[in-house]
Amino acid sequence: MTTTTTTLAELPALKGTELGTSDWIEVTQDRVNTFADATGDHQWIHVDVERAKAESPFGGPIGHGYLTLSLLIPMWSQVLTVTDTTMAVNYGLNKVRFPAPVPVGSRIRLTATLADVEEVTGGLQVTAAAVVEAEGSDKPVCIAEPVFRFYGG
């Protein structure tokens, strides 16, 4: 894991900089099932292990794309720490793609670059270029542009 630690005042100077890479997170069948229960998305390619092994073009169950996207948050917290914020919020996403599946049992991690920093009332809006890879995959499993707002005191 590599992390960038900075302050609000120093953040704009980091535009274009790779912020770091998170630790690996394992995408287990239990995690996939819990996500399915939370979202109501019980599509068989995610939760029916035997059917996915027999019928899926992926050779087994895969994690939901939105599960991968939701894991951006714990991974993001590992790549950037802004020490003088009083609050940070997820502001949205500009773009999201899932170029490759996440096989259940694989591990994923995030590498993020600071794409843009803009002033907003009370703080800064940060846009990241986020790439999530699965261990052993030759293509990213998620490419996204998450937008965060950091507020200071």
Short mmCIF file of N, CA and C in Angstrom, two decimals:
data_model
loop_
_atom_site.label_atom_id
_atom_site.label_comp_id
_atom_site.label_asym_id
_atom_site.label_seq_id
_atom_site.Cartn_x
_atom_site.Cartn_y
_atom_site.Cartn_z
N MET A 1 0.85 -1.18 0.00
CA MET A 1 0.00 0.00 0.00
C MET A 1 0.89 1.24 0.00
N THR A 2 0.52 2.21 -0.82
CA THR A 2 1.19 3.51 -0.80
C THR A 2 0.12 4.58 -0.65
N THR A 3 0.40 5.56 0.19
CA THR A 3 -0.58 6.58 0.54
C THR A 3 0.04 7.96 0.40
N THR A 4 -0.77 8.92 -0.07
CA THR A 4 -0.38 10.32 -0.06
C THR A 4 -1.08 10.97 1.13
N THR A 5 -0.32 11.64 1.96
CA THR A 5 -0.86 12.40 3.08
C THR A 5 -0.55 13.86 2.82
N THR A 6 -1.60 14.70 2.90
CA THR A 6 -1.44 16.11 2.54
C THR A 6 -2.44 16.95 3.32
N THR A 7 -2.42 18.25 3.04
CA THR A 7 -3.39 19.18 3.62
C THR A 7 -4.23 19.77 2.50
N LEU A 8 -5.30 20.44 2.86
CA LEU A 8 -6.13 21.11 1.86
C LEU A 8 -5.32 22.11 1.05
N ALA A 9 -4.47 22.87 1.71
CA ALA A 9 -3.68 23.89 1.02
C ALA A 9 -2.69 23.27 0.02
N GLU A 10 -2.17 22.10 0.34
CA GLU A 10 -1.18 21.45 -0.53
C GLU A 10 -1.82 20.62 -1.64
N LEU A 11 -3.09 20.28 -1.49
CA LEU A 11 -3.76 19.37 -2.42
C LEU A 11 -3.74 19.84 -3.88
N PRO A 12 -4.01 21.11 -4.20
CA PRO A 12 -4.01 21.52 -5.60
C PRO A 12 -2.68 21.29 -6.32
N ALA A 13 -1.59 21.36 -5.61
CA ALA A 13 -0.27 21.16 -6.23
C ALA A 13 -0.05 19.70 -6.64
N LEU A 14 -0.89 18.80 -6.16
CA LEU A 14 -0.74 17.38 -6.47
C LEU A 14 -1.50 16.96 -7.72
N LYS A 15 -2.17 17.91 -8.37
CA LYS A 15 -2.93 17.58 -9.59
C LYS A 15 -2.02 16.88 -10.59
N GLY A 16 -2.50 15.76 -11.12
CA GLY A 16 -1.72 14.97 -12.07
C GLY A 16 -0.82 13.93 -11.43
N THR A 17 -0.79 13.89 -10.10
CA THR A 17 0.09 12.99 -9.37
C THR A 17 -0.63 11.68 -9.04
N GLU A 18 0.09 10.57 -9.18
CA GLU A 18 -0.44 9.30 -8.68
C GLU A 18 -0.42 9.35 -7.16
N LEU A 19 -1.59 9.13 -6.56
CA LEU A 19 -1.72 9.25 -5.11
C LEU A 19 -1.26 8.00 -4.37
N GLY A 20 -1.48 6.85 -4.97
CA GLY A 20 -1.05 5.63 -4.32
C GLY A 20 -1.85 4.43 -4.78
N THR A 21 -1.56 3.32 -4.13
CA THR A 21 -2.21 2.05 -4.41
C THR A 21 -2.66 1.44 -3.10
N SER A 22 -3.90 0.97 -3.08
CA SER A 22 -4.46 0.39 -1.85
C SER A 22 -3.93 -1.02 -1.62
N ASP A 23 -4.25 -1.55 -0.45
CA ASP A 23 -4.05 -2.96 -0.17
C ASP A 23 -5.02 -3.77 -1.02
N TRP A 24 -4.76 -5.05 -1.14
CA TRP A 24 -5.67 -5.95 -1.83
C TRP A 24 -6.88 -6.23 -0.95
N ILE A 25 -8.06 -6.34 -1.56
CA ILE A 25 -9.29 -6.74 -0.89
C ILE A 25 -9.80 -8.00 -1.58
N GLU A 26 -10.07 -9.04 -0.81
CA GLU A 26 -10.58 -10.27 -1.40
C GLU A 26 -12.09 -10.17 -1.63
N VAL A 27 -12.51 -10.57 -2.81
CA VAL A 27 -13.94 -10.60 -3.14
C VAL A 27 -14.40 -12.04 -2.94
N THR A 28 -14.94 -12.30 -1.75
CA THR A 28 -15.38 -13.64 -1.38
C THR A 28 -16.83 -13.86 -1.79
N GLN A 29 -17.24 -15.12 -1.83
CA GLN A 29 -18.64 -15.42 -2.13
C GLN A 29 -19.55 -14.84 -1.05
N ASP A 30 -19.10 -14.87 0.21
CA ASP A 30 -19.89 -14.28 1.29
C ASP A 30 -20.11 -12.79 1.07
N ARG A 31 -19.07 -12.08 0.64
CA ARG A 31 -19.18 -10.63 0.37
C ARG A 31 -20.17 -10.40 -0.78
N VAL A 32 -20.08 -11.23 -1.83
CA VAL A 32 -20.98 -11.11 -2.98
C VAL A 32 -22.42 -11.37 -2.55
N ASN A 33 -22.63 -12.42 -1.76
CA ASN A 33 -23.98 -12.74 -1.28
C ASN A 33 -24.55 -11.64 -0.40
N THR A 34 -23.73 -11.07 0.46
CA THR A 34 -24.17 -9.98 1.33
C THR A 34 -24.57 -8.77 0.50
N PHE A 35 -23.77 -8.47 -0.53
CA PHE A 35 -24.09 -7.36 -1.43
C PHE A 35 -25.39 -7.64 -2.17
N ALA A 36 -25.57 -8.86 -2.63
CA ALA A 36 -26.80 -9.25 -3.32
C ALA A 36 -28.01 -9.04 -2.40
N ASP A 37 -27.87 -9.43 -1.14
CA ASP A 37 -28.96 -9.24 -0.18
C ASP A 37 -29.24 -7.76 0.06
N ALA A 38 -28.19 -6.98 0.13
CA ALA A 38 -28.36 -5.54 0.41
C ALA A 38 -29.01 -4.81 -0.77
N THR A 39 -28.73 -5.26 -1.99
CA THR A 39 -29.22 -4.54 -3.17
C THR A 39 -30.39 -5.21 -3.87
N GLY A 40 -30.67 -6.45 -3.50
CA GLY A 40 -31.74 -7.19 -4.17
C GLY A 40 -31.33 -7.73 -5.53
N ASP A 41 -30.03 -7.69 -5.85
CA ASP A 41 -29.53 -8.19 -7.13
C ASP A 41 -28.99 -9.60 -6.93
N HIS A 42 -29.88 -10.58 -7.12
CA HIS A 42 -29.52 -11.99 -6.92
C HIS A 42 -29.33 -12.73 -8.24
N GLN A 43 -28.86 -12.03 -9.27
CA GLN A 43 -28.64 -12.67 -10.56
C GLN A 43 -27.71 -13.88 -10.38
N TRP A 44 -28.04 -14.97 -11.05
CA TRP A 44 -27.34 -16.24 -10.83
C TRP A 44 -25.85 -16.17 -11.09
N ILE A 45 -25.39 -15.30 -11.99
CA ILE A 45 -23.94 -15.23 -12.26
C ILE A 45 -23.15 -14.76 -11.04
N HIS A 46 -23.86 -14.20 -10.05
CA HIS A 46 -23.22 -13.75 -8.82
C HIS A 46 -23.39 -14.74 -7.67
N VAL A 47 -24.57 -15.31 -7.53
CA VAL A 47 -24.90 -16.03 -6.28
C VAL A 47 -25.11 -17.53 -6.42
N ASP A 48 -25.31 -18.04 -7.62
CA ASP A 48 -25.52 -19.48 -7.81
C ASP A 48 -24.21 -20.09 -8.29
N VAL A 49 -23.41 -20.56 -7.34
CA VAL A 49 -22.05 -21.01 -7.62
C VAL A 49 -22.05 -22.16 -8.63
N GLU A 50 -22.88 -23.16 -8.41
CA GLU A 50 -22.88 -24.33 -9.30
C GLU A 50 -23.34 -23.97 -10.71
N ARG A 51 -24.40 -23.18 -10.80
CA ARG A 51 -24.87 -22.78 -12.13
C ARG A 51 -23.83 -21.92 -12.84
N ALA A 52 -23.20 -21.01 -12.09
CA ALA A 52 -22.17 -20.15 -12.69
C ALA A 52 -20.99 -20.98 -13.20
N LYS A 53 -20.62 -22.00 -12.46
CA LYS A 53 -19.53 -22.88 -12.92
C LYS A 53 -19.93 -23.62 -14.19
N ALA A 54 -21.19 -24.01 -14.29
CA ALA A 54 -21.66 -24.80 -15.42
C ALA A 54 -22.02 -23.96 -16.64
N GLU A 55 -22.61 -22.78 -16.43
CA GLU A 55 -23.19 -22.04 -17.54
C GLU A 55 -22.55 -20.68 -17.84
N SER A 56 -21.85 -20.12 -16.90
CA SER A 56 -21.31 -18.77 -17.09
C SER A 56 -20.10 -18.79 -18.01
N PRO A 57 -19.98 -17.81 -18.88
CA PRO A 57 -18.77 -17.72 -19.71
C PRO A 57 -17.52 -17.38 -18.89
N PHE A 58 -17.71 -17.02 -17.61
CA PHE A 58 -16.59 -16.64 -16.75
C PHE A 58 -16.04 -17.83 -15.96
N GLY A 59 -16.68 -18.99 -16.06
CA GLY A 59 -16.19 -20.19 -15.39
C GLY A 59 -16.55 -20.30 -13.92
N GLY A 60 -17.33 -19.38 -13.43
CA GLY A 60 -17.74 -19.38 -12.03
C GLY A 60 -18.39 -18.07 -11.70
N PRO A 61 -18.80 -17.90 -10.45
CA PRO A 61 -19.48 -16.65 -10.08
C PRO A 61 -18.54 -15.46 -10.12
N ILE A 62 -19.13 -14.31 -10.41
CA ILE A 62 -18.37 -13.06 -10.45
C ILE A 62 -19.02 -12.05 -9.52
N GLY A 63 -18.22 -11.12 -9.03
CA GLY A 63 -18.73 -10.03 -8.20
C GLY A 63 -19.53 -9.05 -9.05
N HIS A 64 -20.50 -8.41 -8.42
CA HIS A 64 -21.29 -7.37 -9.07
C HIS A 64 -20.37 -6.19 -9.42
N GLY A 65 -20.62 -5.56 -10.56
CA GLY A 65 -19.87 -4.35 -10.88
C GLY A 65 -20.04 -3.29 -9.81
N TYR A 66 -21.26 -3.15 -9.31
CA TYR A 66 -21.50 -2.13 -8.28
C TYR A 66 -20.88 -2.50 -6.93
N LEU A 67 -20.64 -3.78 -6.70
CA LEU A 67 -19.88 -4.17 -5.50
C LEU A 67 -18.45 -3.65 -5.65
N THR A 68 -17.87 -3.88 -6.82
CA THR A 68 -16.52 -3.37 -7.07
C THR A 68 -16.48 -1.85 -6.88
N LEU A 69 -17.49 -1.17 -7.43
CA LEU A 69 -17.55 0.28 -7.30
C LEU A 69 -17.67 0.70 -5.84
N SER A 70 -18.48 -0.01 -5.06
CA SER A 70 -18.65 0.35 -3.65
C SER A 70 -17.35 0.16 -2.86
N LEU A 71 -16.52 -0.77 -3.29
CA LEU A 71 -15.25 -0.99 -2.60
C LEU A 71 -14.22 0.10 -2.89
N LEU A 72 -14.55 1.01 -3.81
CA LEU A 72 -13.69 2.18 -4.03
C LEU A 72 -13.49 2.96 -2.73
N ILE A 73 -14.54 3.04 -1.92
CA ILE A 73 -14.46 3.87 -0.72
C ILE A 73 -13.40 3.37 0.27
N PRO A 74 -13.43 2.11 0.71
CA PRO A 74 -12.35 1.70 1.62
C PRO A 74 -10.97 1.75 0.96
N MET A 75 -10.91 1.47 -0.34
CA MET A 75 -9.61 1.53 -1.02
C MET A 75 -9.14 2.98 -1.16
N TRP A 76 -10.06 3.90 -1.48
CA TRP A 76 -9.73 5.33 -1.61
C TRP A 76 -9.16 5.86 -0.30
N SER A 77 -9.73 5.45 0.81
CA SER A 77 -9.26 5.95 2.10
C SER A 77 -7.83 5.51 2.38
N GLN A 78 -7.35 4.52 1.66
CA GLN A 78 -5.96 4.07 1.83
C GLN A 78 -4.98 4.83 0.94
N VAL A 79 -5.46 5.47 -0.12
CA VAL A 79 -4.53 6.14 -1.04
C VAL A 79 -4.39 7.64 -0.80
N LEU A 80 -5.39 8.25 -0.15
CA LEU A 80 -5.29 9.70 0.12
C LEU A 80 -5.80 10.01 1.51
N THR A 81 -4.97 10.72 2.26
CA THR A 81 -5.36 11.25 3.57
C THR A 81 -5.14 12.75 3.54
N VAL A 82 -6.21 13.50 3.78
CA VAL A 82 -6.12 14.96 3.89
C VAL A 82 -6.30 15.26 5.38
N THR A 83 -5.23 15.71 6.01
CA THR A 83 -5.16 15.75 7.47
C THR A 83 -6.01 16.83 8.12
N ASP A 84 -6.33 17.90 7.40
CA ASP A 84 -7.03 19.01 8.05
C ASP A 84 -8.48 19.17 7.58
N THR A 85 -9.10 18.10 7.13
CA THR A 85 -10.51 18.18 6.75
C THR A 85 -11.40 18.01 7.97
N THR A 86 -12.52 18.69 7.95
CA THR A 86 -13.53 18.48 8.99
C THR A 86 -14.61 17.52 8.51
N MET A 87 -14.70 17.38 7.18
CA MET A 87 -15.69 16.49 6.59
C MET A 87 -15.31 16.22 5.14
N ALA A 88 -15.60 15.00 4.69
CA ALA A 88 -15.43 14.66 3.28
C ALA A 88 -16.69 13.93 2.84
N VAL A 89 -17.13 14.19 1.61
CA VAL A 89 -18.32 13.53 1.08
C VAL A 89 -18.04 13.01 -0.32
N ASN A 90 -18.72 11.92 -0.66
CA ASN A 90 -18.72 11.43 -2.04
C ASN A 90 -19.68 12.33 -2.80
N TYR A 91 -19.20 13.00 -3.82
CA TYR A 91 -20.03 13.94 -4.56
C TYR A 91 -20.65 13.30 -5.80
N GLY A 92 -20.03 12.24 -6.30
CA GLY A 92 -20.59 11.56 -7.46
C GLY A 92 -19.52 10.91 -8.30
N LEU A 93 -19.92 10.56 -9.51
CA LEU A 93 -19.02 9.91 -10.46
C LEU A 93 -19.22 10.55 -11.83
N ASN A 94 -18.14 10.82 -12.51
CA ASN A 94 -18.23 11.34 -13.87
C ASN A 94 -18.34 10.22 -14.89
N LYS A 95 -17.67 9.11 -14.61
CA LYS A 95 -17.61 8.02 -15.57
C LYS A 95 -17.29 6.74 -14.83
N VAL A 96 -17.92 5.63 -15.25
CA VAL A 96 -17.61 4.32 -14.68
C VAL A 96 -17.71 3.29 -15.79
N ARG A 97 -16.74 2.42 -15.84
CA ARG A 97 -16.76 1.28 -16.76
C ARG A 97 -16.23 0.05 -16.02
N PHE A 98 -16.71 -1.13 -16.44
CA PHE A 98 -16.28 -2.40 -15.88
C PHE A 98 -15.72 -3.26 -17.02
N PRO A 99 -14.46 -3.03 -17.43
CA PRO A 99 -13.91 -3.71 -18.61
C PRO A 99 -13.70 -5.22 -18.46
N ALA A 100 -13.60 -5.71 -17.23
CA ALA A 100 -13.37 -7.14 -17.01
C ALA A 100 -14.11 -7.58 -15.76
N PRO A 101 -14.48 -8.87 -15.68
CA PRO A 101 -15.18 -9.37 -14.51
C PRO A 101 -14.24 -9.55 -13.31
N VAL A 102 -14.85 -9.61 -12.12
CA VAL A 102 -14.12 -9.91 -10.89
C VAL A 102 -14.54 -11.31 -10.44
N PRO A 103 -13.74 -12.33 -10.73
CA PRO A 103 -14.10 -13.68 -10.29
C PRO A 103 -14.14 -13.76 -8.76
N VAL A 104 -15.15 -14.43 -8.24
CA VAL A 104 -15.22 -14.63 -6.80
C VAL A 104 -13.95 -15.37 -6.37
N GLY A 105 -13.37 -14.91 -5.28
CA GLY A 105 -12.12 -15.46 -4.78
C GLY A 105 -10.90 -14.66 -5.18
N SER A 106 -11.08 -13.72 -6.12
CA SER A 106 -9.94 -12.90 -6.53
C SER A 106 -9.77 -11.72 -5.59
N ARG A 107 -8.64 -11.06 -5.72
CA ARG A 107 -8.35 -9.87 -4.92
C ARG A 107 -8.25 -8.68 -5.85
N ILE A 108 -8.77 -7.54 -5.35
CA ILE A 108 -8.73 -6.30 -6.14
C ILE A 108 -8.00 -5.21 -5.35
N ARG A 109 -7.49 -4.24 -6.09
CA ARG A 109 -6.87 -3.07 -5.45
C ARG A 109 -7.03 -1.87 -6.37
N LEU A 110 -6.91 -0.70 -5.76
CA LEU A 110 -7.09 0.58 -6.44
C LEU A 110 -5.76 1.29 -6.58
N THR A 111 -5.54 1.87 -7.77
CA THR A 111 -4.50 2.86 -7.97
C THR A 111 -5.21 4.12 -8.43
N ALA A 112 -4.90 5.25 -7.79
CA ALA A 112 -5.62 6.50 -8.10
C ALA A 112 -4.64 7.63 -8.38
N THR A 113 -5.05 8.45 -9.35
CA THR A 113 -4.31 9.66 -9.71
C THR A 113 -5.23 10.84 -9.48
N LEU A 114 -4.69 11.94 -8.99
CA LEU A 114 -5.47 13.16 -8.77
C LEU A 114 -5.64 13.86 -10.11
N ALA A 115 -6.83 13.78 -10.68
CA ALA A 115 -7.09 14.31 -12.02
C ALA A 115 -7.40 15.80 -12.00
N ASP A 116 -8.13 16.26 -10.98
CA ASP A 116 -8.52 17.67 -10.94
C ASP A 116 -8.82 18.09 -9.52
N VAL A 117 -8.60 19.36 -9.24
CA VAL A 117 -8.93 19.97 -7.95
C VAL A 117 -9.56 21.33 -8.24
N GLU A 118 -10.74 21.55 -7.69
CA GLU A 118 -11.44 22.83 -7.88
C GLU A 118 -11.88 23.35 -6.52
N GLU A 119 -11.87 24.67 -6.38
CA GLU A 119 -12.39 25.27 -5.16
C GLU A 119 -13.91 25.24 -5.18
N VAL A 120 -14.49 24.90 -4.02
CA VAL A 120 -15.94 25.00 -3.80
C VAL A 120 -16.11 25.72 -2.47
N THR A 121 -17.30 26.22 -2.22
CA THR A 121 -17.54 26.94 -0.97
C THR A 121 -17.17 26.05 0.22
N GLY A 122 -16.22 26.50 1.01
CA GLY A 122 -15.81 25.79 2.21
C GLY A 122 -14.77 24.71 2.02
N GLY A 123 -14.33 24.49 0.78
CA GLY A 123 -13.35 23.42 0.60
C GLY A 123 -12.92 23.19 -0.83
N LEU A 124 -12.61 21.95 -1.14
CA LEU A 124 -12.11 21.57 -2.46
C LEU A 124 -12.89 20.39 -3.01
N GLN A 125 -13.11 20.42 -4.31
CA GLN A 125 -13.69 19.28 -5.02
C GLN A 125 -12.56 18.58 -5.76
N VAL A 126 -12.45 17.29 -5.53
CA VAL A 126 -11.37 16.49 -6.08
C VAL A 126 -11.95 15.45 -7.03
N THR A 127 -11.40 15.37 -8.23
CA THR A 127 -11.76 14.32 -9.18
C THR A 127 -10.55 13.40 -9.31
N ALA A 128 -10.80 12.12 -9.17
CA ALA A 128 -9.72 11.14 -9.27
C ALA A 128 -9.86 10.31 -10.53
N ALA A 129 -8.76 9.83 -11.03
CA ALA A 129 -8.74 8.80 -12.08
C ALA A 129 -8.44 7.50 -11.34
N ALA A 130 -9.45 6.66 -11.22
CA ALA A 130 -9.36 5.45 -10.42
C ALA A 130 -9.31 4.22 -11.32
N VAL A 131 -8.34 3.37 -11.07
CA VAL A 131 -8.23 2.11 -11.80
C VAL A 131 -8.18 0.98 -10.78
N VAL A 132 -9.16 0.07 -10.88
CA VAL A 132 -9.20 -1.09 -10.01
C VAL A 132 -8.77 -2.29 -10.83
N GLU A 133 -7.80 -3.01 -10.30
CA GLU A 133 -7.31 -4.20 -10.97
C GLU A 133 -7.62 -5.43 -10.12
N ALA A 134 -7.79 -6.55 -10.79
CA ALA A 134 -7.91 -7.84 -10.10
C ALA A 134 -6.58 -8.57 -10.29
N GLU A 135 -6.13 -9.17 -9.23
CA GLU A 135 -4.89 -9.92 -9.28
C GLU A 135 -4.96 -10.96 -10.39
N GLY A 136 -3.99 -10.93 -11.29
CA GLY A 136 -3.92 -11.90 -12.36
C GLY A 136 -4.68 -11.54 -13.62
N SER A 137 -5.46 -10.45 -13.60
CA SER A 137 -6.21 -10.03 -14.78
C SER A 137 -5.35 -9.10 -15.63
N ASP A 138 -5.45 -9.24 -16.94
CA ASP A 138 -4.67 -8.36 -17.81
C ASP A 138 -5.40 -7.07 -18.14
N LYS A 139 -6.68 -6.96 -17.74
CA LYS A 139 -7.46 -5.75 -17.96
C LYS A 139 -7.97 -5.23 -16.62
N PRO A 140 -8.15 -3.93 -16.48
CA PRO A 140 -8.76 -3.40 -15.25
C PRO A 140 -10.18 -3.94 -15.09
N VAL A 141 -10.63 -4.07 -13.86
CA VAL A 141 -12.00 -4.51 -13.60
C VAL A 141 -12.94 -3.33 -13.41
N CYS A 142 -12.38 -2.16 -13.14
CA CYS A 142 -13.18 -0.95 -13.03
C CYS A 142 -12.29 0.25 -13.32
N ILE A 143 -12.82 1.14 -14.15
CA ILE A 143 -12.18 2.43 -14.39
C ILE A 143 -13.24 3.47 -14.06
N ALA A 144 -12.92 4.40 -13.18
CA ALA A 144 -13.93 5.36 -12.74
C ALA A 144 -13.30 6.73 -12.51
N GLU A 145 -14.18 7.73 -12.51
CA GLU A 145 -13.80 9.09 -12.15
C GLU A 145 -14.66 9.53 -10.97
N PRO A 146 -14.29 9.10 -9.76
CA PRO A 146 -15.06 9.54 -8.59
C PRO A 146 -14.75 10.99 -8.25
N VAL A 147 -15.75 11.66 -7.70
CA VAL A 147 -15.63 13.06 -7.30
C VAL A 147 -15.91 13.15 -5.80
N PHE A 148 -14.99 13.76 -5.08
CA PHE A 148 -15.12 13.94 -3.63
C PHE A 148 -15.05 15.41 -3.28
N ARG A 149 -15.66 15.76 -2.19
CA ARG A 149 -15.50 17.12 -1.66
C ARG A 149 -14.91 17.03 -0.27
N PHE A 150 -13.86 17.82 -0.06
CA PHE A 150 -13.18 17.91 1.22
C PHE A 150 -13.43 19.30 1.78
N TYR A 151 -13.89 19.34 3.02
CA TYR A 151 -14.18 20.61 3.69
C TYR A 151 -13.25 20.81 4.87
N GLY A 152 -12.85 22.06 5.07
CA GLY A 152 -11.93 22.39 6.17
C GLY A 152 -12.61 23.29 7.18
N GLY A 153 -11.91 23.47 8.29
CA GLY A 153 -12.47 24.22 9.41
C GLY A 153 -12.22 25.67 9.41
#
